[in-house]
Short mmCIF file of C-alpha atoms in Angstrom, two decimals:
data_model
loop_
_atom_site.label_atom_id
_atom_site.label_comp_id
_atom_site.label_asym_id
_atom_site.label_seq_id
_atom_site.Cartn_x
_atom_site.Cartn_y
_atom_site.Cartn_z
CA UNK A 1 24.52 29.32 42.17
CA UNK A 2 27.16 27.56 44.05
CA UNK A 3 26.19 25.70 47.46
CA UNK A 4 27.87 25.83 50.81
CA UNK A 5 27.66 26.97 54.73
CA UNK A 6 28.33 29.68 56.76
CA UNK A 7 31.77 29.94 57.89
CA UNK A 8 35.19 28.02 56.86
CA UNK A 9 37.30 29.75 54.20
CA UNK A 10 38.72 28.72 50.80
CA UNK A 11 42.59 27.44 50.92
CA UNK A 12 45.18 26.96 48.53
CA UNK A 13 44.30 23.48 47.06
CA UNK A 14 47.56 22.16 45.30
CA UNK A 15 45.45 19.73 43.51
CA UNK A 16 47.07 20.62 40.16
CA UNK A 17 50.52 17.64 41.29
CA UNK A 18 48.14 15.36 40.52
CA UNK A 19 44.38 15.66 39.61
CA UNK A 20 45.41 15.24 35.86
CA UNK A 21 47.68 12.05 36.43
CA UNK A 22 45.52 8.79 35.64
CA UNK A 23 45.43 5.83 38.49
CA UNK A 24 48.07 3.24 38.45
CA UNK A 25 48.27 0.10 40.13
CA UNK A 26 51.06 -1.03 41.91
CA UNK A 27 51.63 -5.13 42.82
CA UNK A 28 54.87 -6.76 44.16
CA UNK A 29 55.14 -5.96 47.90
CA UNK A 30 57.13 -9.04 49.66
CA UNK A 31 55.00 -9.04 52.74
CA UNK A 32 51.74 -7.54 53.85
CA UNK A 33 51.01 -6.29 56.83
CA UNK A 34 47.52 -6.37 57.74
CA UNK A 35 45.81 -3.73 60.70
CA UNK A 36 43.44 -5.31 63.04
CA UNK A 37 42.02 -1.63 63.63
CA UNK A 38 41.05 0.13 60.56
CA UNK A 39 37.72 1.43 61.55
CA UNK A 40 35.56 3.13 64.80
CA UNK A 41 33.97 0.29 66.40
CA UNK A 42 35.18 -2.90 68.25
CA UNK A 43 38.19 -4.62 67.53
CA UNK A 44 38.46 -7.77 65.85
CA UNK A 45 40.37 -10.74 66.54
CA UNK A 46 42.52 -13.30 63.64
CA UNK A 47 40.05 -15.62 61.88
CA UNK A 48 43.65 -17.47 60.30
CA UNK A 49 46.45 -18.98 62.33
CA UNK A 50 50.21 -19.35 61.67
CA UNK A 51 51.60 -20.59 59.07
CA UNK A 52 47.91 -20.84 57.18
CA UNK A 53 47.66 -20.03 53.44
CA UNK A 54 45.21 -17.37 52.79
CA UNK A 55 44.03 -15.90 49.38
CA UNK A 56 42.38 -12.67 47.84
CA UNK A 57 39.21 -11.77 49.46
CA UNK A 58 39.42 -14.15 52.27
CA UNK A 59 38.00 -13.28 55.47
CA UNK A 60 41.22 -12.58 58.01
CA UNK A 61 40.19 -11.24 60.94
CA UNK A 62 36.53 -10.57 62.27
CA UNK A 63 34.24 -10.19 65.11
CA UNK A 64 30.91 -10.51 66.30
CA UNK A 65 29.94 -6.99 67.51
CA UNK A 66 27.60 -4.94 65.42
CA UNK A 67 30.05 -1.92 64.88
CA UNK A 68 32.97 -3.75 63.27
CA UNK A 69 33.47 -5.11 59.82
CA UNK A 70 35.67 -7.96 58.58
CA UNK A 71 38.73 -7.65 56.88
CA UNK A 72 40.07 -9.81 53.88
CA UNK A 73 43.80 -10.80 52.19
CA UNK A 74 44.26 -8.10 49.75
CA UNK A 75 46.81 -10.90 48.64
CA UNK A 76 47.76 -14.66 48.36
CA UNK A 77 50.02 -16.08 50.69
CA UNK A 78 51.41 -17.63 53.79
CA UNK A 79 50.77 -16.12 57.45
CA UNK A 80 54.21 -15.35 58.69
CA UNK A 81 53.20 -13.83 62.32
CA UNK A 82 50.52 -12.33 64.37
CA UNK A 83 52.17 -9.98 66.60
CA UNK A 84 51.91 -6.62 67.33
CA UNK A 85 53.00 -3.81 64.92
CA UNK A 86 53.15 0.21 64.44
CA UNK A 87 49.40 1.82 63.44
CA UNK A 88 49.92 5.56 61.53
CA UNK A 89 48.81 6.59 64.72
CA UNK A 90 51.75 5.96 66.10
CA UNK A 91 50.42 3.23 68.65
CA UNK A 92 51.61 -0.47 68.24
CA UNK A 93 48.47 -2.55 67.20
CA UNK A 94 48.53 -6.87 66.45
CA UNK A 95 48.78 -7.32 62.84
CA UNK A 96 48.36 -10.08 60.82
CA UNK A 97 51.31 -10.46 58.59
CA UNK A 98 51.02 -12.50 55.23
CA UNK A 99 54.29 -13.11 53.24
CA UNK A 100 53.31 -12.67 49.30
CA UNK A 101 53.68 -15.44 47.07
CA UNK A 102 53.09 -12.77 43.71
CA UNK A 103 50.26 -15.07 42.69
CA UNK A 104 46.94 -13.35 43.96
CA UNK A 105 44.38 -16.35 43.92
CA UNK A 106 41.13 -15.55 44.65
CA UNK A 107 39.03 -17.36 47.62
CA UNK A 108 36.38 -19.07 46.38
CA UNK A 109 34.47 -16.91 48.49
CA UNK A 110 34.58 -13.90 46.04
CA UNK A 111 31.29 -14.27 43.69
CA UNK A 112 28.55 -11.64 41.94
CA UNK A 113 26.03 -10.82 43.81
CA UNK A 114 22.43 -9.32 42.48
CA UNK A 115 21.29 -6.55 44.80
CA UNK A 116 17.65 -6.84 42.64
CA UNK A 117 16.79 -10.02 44.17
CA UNK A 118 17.61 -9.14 47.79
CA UNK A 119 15.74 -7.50 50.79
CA UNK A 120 17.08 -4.71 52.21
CA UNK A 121 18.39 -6.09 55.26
CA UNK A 122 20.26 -8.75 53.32
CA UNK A 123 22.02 -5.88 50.87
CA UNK A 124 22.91 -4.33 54.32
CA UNK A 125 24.16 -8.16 55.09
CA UNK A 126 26.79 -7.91 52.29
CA UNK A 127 28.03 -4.48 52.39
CA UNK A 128 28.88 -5.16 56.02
CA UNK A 129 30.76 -8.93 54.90
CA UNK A 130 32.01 -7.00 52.26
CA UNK A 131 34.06 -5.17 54.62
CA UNK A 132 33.31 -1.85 53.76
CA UNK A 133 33.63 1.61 55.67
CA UNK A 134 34.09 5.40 55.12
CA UNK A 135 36.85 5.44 53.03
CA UNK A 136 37.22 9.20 53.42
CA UNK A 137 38.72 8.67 56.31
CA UNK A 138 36.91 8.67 59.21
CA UNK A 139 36.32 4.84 58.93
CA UNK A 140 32.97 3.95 60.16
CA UNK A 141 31.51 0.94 59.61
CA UNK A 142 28.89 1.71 56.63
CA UNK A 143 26.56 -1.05 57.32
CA UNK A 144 25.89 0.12 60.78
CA UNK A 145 25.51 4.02 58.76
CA UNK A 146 22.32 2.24 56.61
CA UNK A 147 20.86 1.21 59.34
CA UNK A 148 18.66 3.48 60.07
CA UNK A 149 16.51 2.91 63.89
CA UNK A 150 12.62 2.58 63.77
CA UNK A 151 11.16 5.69 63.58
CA UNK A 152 13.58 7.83 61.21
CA UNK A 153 13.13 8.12 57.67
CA UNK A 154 15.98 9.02 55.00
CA UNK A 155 15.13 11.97 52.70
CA UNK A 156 18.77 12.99 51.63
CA UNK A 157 20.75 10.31 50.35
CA UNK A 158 24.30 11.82 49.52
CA UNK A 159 27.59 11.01 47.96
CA UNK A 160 30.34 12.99 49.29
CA UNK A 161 32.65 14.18 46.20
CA UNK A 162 33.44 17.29 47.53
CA UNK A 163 37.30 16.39 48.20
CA UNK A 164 37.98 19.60 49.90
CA UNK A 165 41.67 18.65 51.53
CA UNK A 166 44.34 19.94 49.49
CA UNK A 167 46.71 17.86 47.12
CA UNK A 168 44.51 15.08 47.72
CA UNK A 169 42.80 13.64 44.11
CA UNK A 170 42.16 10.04 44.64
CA UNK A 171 38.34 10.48 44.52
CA UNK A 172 38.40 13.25 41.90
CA UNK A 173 40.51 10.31 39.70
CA UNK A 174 37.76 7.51 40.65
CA UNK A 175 34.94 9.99 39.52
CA UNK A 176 36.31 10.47 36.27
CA UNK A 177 38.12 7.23 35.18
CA UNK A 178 35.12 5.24 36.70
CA UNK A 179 32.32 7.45 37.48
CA UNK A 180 29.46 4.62 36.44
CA UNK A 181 30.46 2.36 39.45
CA UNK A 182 30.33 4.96 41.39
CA UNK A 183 26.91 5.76 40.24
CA UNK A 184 25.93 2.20 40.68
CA UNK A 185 26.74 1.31 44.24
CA UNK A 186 24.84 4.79 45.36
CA UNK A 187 21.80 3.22 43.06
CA UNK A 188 22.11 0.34 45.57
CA UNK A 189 21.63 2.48 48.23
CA UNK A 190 18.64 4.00 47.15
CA UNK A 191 17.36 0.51 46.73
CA UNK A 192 17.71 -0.12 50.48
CA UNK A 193 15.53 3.15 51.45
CA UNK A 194 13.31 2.81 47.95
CA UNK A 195 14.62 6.57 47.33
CA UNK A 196 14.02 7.81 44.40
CA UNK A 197 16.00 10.63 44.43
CA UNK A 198 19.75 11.27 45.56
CA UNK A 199 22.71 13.10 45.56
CA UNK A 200 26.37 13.66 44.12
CA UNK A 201 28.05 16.88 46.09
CA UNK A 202 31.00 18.04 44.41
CA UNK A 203 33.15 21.01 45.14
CA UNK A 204 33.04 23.56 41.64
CA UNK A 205 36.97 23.30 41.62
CA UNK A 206 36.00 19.42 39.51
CA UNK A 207 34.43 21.61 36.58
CA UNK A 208 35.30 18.13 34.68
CA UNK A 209 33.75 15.49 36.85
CA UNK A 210 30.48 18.00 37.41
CA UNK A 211 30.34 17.87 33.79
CA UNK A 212 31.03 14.27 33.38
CA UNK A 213 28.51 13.19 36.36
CA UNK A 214 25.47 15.16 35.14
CA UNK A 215 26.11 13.07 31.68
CA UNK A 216 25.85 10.07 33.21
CA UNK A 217 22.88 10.85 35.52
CA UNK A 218 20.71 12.48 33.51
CA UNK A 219 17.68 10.16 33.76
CA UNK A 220 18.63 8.32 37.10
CA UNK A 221 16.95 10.61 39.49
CA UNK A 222 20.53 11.02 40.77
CA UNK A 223 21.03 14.60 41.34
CA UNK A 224 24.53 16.02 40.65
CA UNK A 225 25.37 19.24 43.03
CA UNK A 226 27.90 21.98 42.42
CA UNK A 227 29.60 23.11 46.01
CA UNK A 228 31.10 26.34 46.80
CA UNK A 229 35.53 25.17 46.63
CA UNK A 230 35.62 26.00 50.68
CA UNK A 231 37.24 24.34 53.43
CA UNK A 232 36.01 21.94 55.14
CA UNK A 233 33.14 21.54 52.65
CA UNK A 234 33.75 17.66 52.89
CA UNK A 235 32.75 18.03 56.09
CA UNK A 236 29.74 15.38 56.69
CA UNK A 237 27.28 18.39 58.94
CA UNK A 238 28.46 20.83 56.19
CA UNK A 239 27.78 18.62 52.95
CA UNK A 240 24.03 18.09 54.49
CA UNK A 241 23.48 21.91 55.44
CA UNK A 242 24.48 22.89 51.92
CA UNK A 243 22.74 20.09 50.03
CA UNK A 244 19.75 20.03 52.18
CA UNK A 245 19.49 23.51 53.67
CA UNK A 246 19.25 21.55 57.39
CA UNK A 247 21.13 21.76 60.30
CA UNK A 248 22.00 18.73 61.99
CA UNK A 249 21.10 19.78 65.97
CA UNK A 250 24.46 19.85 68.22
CA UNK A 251 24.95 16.28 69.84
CA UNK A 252 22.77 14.69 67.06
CA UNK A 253 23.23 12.64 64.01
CA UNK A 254 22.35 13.30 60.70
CA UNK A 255 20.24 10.42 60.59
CA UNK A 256 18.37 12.75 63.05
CA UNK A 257 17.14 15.02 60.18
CA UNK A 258 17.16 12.13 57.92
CA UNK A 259 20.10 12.14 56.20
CA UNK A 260 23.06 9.99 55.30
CA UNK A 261 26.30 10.56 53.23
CA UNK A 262 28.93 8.46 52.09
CA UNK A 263 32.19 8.92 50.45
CA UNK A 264 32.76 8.35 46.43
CA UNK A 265 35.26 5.14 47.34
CA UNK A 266 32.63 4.10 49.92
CA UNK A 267 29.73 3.77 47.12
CA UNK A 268 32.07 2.34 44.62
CA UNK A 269 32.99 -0.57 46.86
CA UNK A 270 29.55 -1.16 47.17
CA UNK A 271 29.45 -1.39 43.91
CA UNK A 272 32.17 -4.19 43.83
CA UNK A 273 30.81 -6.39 46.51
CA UNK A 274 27.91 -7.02 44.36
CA UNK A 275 29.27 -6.61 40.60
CA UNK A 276 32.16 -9.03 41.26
CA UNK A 277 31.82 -9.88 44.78
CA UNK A 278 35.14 -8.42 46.05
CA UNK A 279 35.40 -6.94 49.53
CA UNK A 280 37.69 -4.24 50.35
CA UNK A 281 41.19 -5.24 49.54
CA UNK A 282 42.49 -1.60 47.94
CA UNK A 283 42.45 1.94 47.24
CA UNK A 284 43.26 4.80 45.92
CA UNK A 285 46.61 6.79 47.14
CA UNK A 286 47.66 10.45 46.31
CA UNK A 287 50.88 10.74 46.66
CA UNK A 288 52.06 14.18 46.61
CA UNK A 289 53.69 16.74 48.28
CA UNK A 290 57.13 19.12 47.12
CA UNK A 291 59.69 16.34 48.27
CA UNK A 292 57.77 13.46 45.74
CA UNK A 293 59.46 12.83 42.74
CA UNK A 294 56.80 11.77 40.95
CA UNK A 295 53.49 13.22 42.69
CA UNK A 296 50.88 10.49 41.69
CA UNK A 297 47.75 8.13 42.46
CA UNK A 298 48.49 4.50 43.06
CA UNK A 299 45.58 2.11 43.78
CA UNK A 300 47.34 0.19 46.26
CA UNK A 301 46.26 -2.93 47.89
CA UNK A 302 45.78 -2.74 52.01
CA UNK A 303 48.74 -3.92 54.18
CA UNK A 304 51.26 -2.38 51.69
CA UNK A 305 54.30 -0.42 53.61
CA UNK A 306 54.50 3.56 53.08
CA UNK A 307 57.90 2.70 51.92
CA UNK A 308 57.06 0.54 49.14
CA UNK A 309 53.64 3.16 47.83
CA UNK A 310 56.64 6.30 47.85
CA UNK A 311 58.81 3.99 46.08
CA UNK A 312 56.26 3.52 43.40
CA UNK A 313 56.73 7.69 43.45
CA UNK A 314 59.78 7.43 42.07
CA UNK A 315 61.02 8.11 45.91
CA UNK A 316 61.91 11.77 47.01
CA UNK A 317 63.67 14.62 45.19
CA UNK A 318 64.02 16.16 48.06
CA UNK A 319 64.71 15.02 51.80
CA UNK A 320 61.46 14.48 53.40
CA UNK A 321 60.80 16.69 56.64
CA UNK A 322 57.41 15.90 57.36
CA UNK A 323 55.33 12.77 56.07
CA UNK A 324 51.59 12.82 56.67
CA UNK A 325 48.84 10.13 56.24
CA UNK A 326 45.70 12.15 54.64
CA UNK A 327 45.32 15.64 54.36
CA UNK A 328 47.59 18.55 55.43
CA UNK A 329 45.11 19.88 57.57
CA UNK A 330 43.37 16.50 59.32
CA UNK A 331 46.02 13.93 58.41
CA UNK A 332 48.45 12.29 60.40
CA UNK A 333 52.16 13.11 60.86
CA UNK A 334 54.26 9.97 60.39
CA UNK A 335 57.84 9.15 62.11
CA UNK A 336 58.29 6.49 59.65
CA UNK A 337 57.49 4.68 56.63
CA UNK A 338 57.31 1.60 58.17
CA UNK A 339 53.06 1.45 58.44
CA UNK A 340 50.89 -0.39 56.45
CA UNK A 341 48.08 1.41 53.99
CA UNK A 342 44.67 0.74 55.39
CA UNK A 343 40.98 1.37 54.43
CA UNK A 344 41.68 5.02 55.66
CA UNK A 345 44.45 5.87 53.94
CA UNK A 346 43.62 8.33 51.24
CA UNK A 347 46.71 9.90 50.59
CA UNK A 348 50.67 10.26 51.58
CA UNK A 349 52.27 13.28 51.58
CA UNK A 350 55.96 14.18 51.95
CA UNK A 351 56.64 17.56 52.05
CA UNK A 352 60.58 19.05 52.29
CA UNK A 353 61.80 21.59 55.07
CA UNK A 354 60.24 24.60 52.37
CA UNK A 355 56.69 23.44 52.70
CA UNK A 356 56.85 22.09 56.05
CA UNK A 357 57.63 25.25 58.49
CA UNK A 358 57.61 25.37 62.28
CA UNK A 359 57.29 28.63 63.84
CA UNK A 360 57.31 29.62 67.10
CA UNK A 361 54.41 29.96 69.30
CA UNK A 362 53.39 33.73 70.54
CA UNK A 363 50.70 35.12 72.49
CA UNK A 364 46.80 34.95 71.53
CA UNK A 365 46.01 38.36 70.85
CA UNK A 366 42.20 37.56 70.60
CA UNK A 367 42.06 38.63 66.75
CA UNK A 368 39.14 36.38 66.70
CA UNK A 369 40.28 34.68 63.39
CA UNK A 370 39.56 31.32 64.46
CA UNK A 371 36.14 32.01 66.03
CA UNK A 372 34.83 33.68 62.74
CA UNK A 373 36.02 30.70 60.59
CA UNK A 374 35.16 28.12 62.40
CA UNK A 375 32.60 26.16 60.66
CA UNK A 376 30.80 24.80 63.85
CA UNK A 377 30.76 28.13 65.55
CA UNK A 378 32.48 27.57 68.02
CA UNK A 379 35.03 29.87 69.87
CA UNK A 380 38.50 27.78 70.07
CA UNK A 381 40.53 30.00 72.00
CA UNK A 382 38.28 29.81 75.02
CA UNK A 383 38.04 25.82 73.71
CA UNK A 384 41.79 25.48 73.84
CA UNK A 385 42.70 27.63 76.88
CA UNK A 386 40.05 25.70 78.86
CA UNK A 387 41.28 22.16 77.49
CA UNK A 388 44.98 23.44 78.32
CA UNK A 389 44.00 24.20 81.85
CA UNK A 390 42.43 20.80 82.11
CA UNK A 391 38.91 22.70 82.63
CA UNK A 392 36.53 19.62 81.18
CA UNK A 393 33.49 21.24 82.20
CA UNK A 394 34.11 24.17 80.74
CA UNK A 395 35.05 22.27 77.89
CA UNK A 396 31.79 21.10 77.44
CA UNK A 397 29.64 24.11 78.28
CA UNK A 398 30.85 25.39 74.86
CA UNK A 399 29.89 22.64 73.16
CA UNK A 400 33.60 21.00 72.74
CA UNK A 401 32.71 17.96 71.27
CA UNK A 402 30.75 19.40 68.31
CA UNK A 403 34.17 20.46 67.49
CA UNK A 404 34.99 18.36 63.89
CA UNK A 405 38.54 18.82 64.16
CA UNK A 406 39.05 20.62 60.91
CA UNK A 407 41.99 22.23 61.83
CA UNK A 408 41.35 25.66 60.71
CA UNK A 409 42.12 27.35 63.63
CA UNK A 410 45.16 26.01 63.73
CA UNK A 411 45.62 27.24 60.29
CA UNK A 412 44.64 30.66 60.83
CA UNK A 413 45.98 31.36 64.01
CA UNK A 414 49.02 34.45 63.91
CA UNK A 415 50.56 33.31 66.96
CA UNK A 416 50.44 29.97 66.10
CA UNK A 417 48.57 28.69 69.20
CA UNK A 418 47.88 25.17 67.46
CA UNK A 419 44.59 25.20 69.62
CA UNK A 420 43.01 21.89 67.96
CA UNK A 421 46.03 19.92 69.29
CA UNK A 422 44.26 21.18 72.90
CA UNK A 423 41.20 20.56 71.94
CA UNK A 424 41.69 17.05 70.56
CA UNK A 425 43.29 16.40 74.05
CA UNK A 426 40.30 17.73 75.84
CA UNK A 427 37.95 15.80 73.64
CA UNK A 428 39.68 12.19 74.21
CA UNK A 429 39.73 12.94 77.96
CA UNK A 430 35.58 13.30 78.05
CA UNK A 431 34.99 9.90 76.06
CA UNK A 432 37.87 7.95 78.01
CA UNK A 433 35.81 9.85 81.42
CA UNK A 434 32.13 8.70 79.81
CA UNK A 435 33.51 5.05 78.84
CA UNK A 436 34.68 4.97 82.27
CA UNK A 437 31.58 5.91 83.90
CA UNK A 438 29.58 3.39 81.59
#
């Protein structure tokens, strides 16, 4: 019997552009431009200056807080400029910008490492140098995820397969071209909590890397876990519920009814930082979406421009009308092409004026679509006329900020209402109000 939660509802995927099309990687870009905000957490400052000549793997930028993590070159070159430069979310951010010299030497930094002959705290030591996050999306610093405060214990250990945005196949590719990596950096993590069970979640639209997975953990005490294909099943409260039966308590974390979950690219990087020593320097892209030419996934190394990853595409068969970092339904819309890929970026999409329809907004009529969907029960038209009427306390009597952003209401909504946009709003004004306060 399938797994899943109470609530959400199952959406046209679109995986079938590219869940069959095997990862390439793509080289050549003449300049990189790299982020200095990538992840939640503090922000870190340049650890090169200009003009300096930097290589793979070399530490770049860095800082001393606990919730950040370095990042490295993802190529060898010169340091043209530190200056300020567009983020995907549509603020300008300083960048680090690294002109390519096509040769990719490796810092001398970059060496094995064997997790067997470590304590746990030191393990936790290189996954954070390694410079590794959630590379799902949301970004958070995975070392500071591990760490678990005195007093809690972790029970379900959990990789995150389930992949539940449509088009997007990057992790459904790294499962099945190179599953055993995969299977090795979440065996690291068991190490650090002496688990000897875990778990692979994976949404039952995979049939092939279900099959594939319970192969190759058949005497691991690894635990491979066949989800219901419903949106948002990815979702990190929803992955636990289903896998675990519990509830993580409104305000809490899941470390709170000891659990932790990390993404498929997340546990293969892992992987890496010990196996070859290599921190994060790429991922992979989907790139898909009815105005791609050539819908694919590209592991592409971080800093790369939009412009050159569509390229790689084959470009657009049709003009694109809307352009969107990640997923259709949590993703970012994009003005231009002219951002860098980060840790985050899981997919591009480009979709022509068919696929990407604006309609007019109308009247609620209180069908209650979006209140029996929602996945959090919550009640988003009450959420989004309050936020919209700049009611904050209202806001948070119903429990606003338990809202994941999923986007389904949006989704569902006849009249078109867009209520998340409100409730994002509404949500950024309470933590900019707290941080104040603190």
């Amino acid at each position: 019997m399938l797994r899943t939660f109470k609530g959400g509802m199952h959406i046209p995927d679109h995986k079938e552009q590219t869940n069959g099309v095997p990862v390439r990687q793509i080289d050549g870009a003449r300049e990189h431009i790299f982020l200095l905000h990538q992840h939640i957490g503090a922000m870190i400052e340049p650890k090169v200056s200009l003009g300096e000549y930097v290589k793979v793997g070399q530490v770049i930028a860095d800082s001393d807080a606990f919730l950040t993590v370095p990042l490295h070159s993802s190529i060898s070159g010169t340091v043209t400029a530190i200056k300020p430069h567009l983020h995907p979310s549509g603020t300008m951010v300083t960048a680090i910008i690294v002109e390519n010299d096509g040769k990719y030497l490796v810092s001398d930094d970059v060496c094995p490492k064997n997790p067997d002959k470590m304590s746990a705290k030191d393990i936790i030591g290189v996954i954070r140098n390694a410079g590794i996050v959630g590379m799902g999306g949301a970004g958070f610093p995975t070392h500071a995820k591990l760490t678990v405060p005195d007093g809690k214990k972790v029970t379900h250990l959990i990789v995150n397969a389930a992949e539940c945005e449509p088009y997007i196949t990057s992790d459904h590719r790294r499962l099945i071209e190179e599953p055993e990596k995969v299977i090795s950096g979440l065996k690291i993590c068991m190490k650090i909590f002496e688990l000897e069970k875990a778990y692979i979640a994976v949404e039952a639209n995979k049939a092939d890397v279900i099959e594939l997975l319970k192969q190759k953990t058949s005497s691991s005490g690894i635990e491979v876990i066949a989800l219901k294909t419903k949106y948002p099943q990815g979702s990190e409260k929803h992955i636990i519920k289903a896998v675990s039966g519990k509830s993580v308590p409104s305000g809490g974390l899941p470390i709170d009814i000891g659990a932790i979950v990390i993404n498929v690219d997340t546990a293969y990087e892992i992987n890496e930082a010990f196996a070859t020593g290599m921190p994060v320097i790429s991922r992979i892209i989907t790139v898909a979406g009815d105005a791609v030419a050539k819908p694919c996934n590209l592991e592409v190394r971080i800093g790369t421009l939009f412009s050159f990853v569509t390229d790689a595409a084959g470009g657009f068969s049709k003009p694109p009308k809307k352009i969107i970092m990640g997923g259709p339904m949590m993703g970012m819309a994009q003005f231009t092409l002219d951002v860098p890929t980060m840790k985050t970026t899981s997919a591009i999409l480009a979709f022509s004026e068919t696929e990407a329809i604006y309609d007019d907004y109308s009247p609620c009529i209180r069908c209650g679509k979006c209140v029996s969907h929602c996945p959090m029960k919550l009640m988003p038209l009450y959420l989004s006329r309050y936020a919209a009427e700049g009611d904050l306390e209202k806001c948070m009597r119903y429990n606003i900020l338990d809202c994941i952003e999923c986007g389904l209401c949006s989704y569902l909504c006849p009249g078109k209402q867009s209520p998340l946009q409100n409730i994002r709003m509404a949500k950024q004004k309470i933590i900019e109000n707290r941080r104040k306060k603190k």
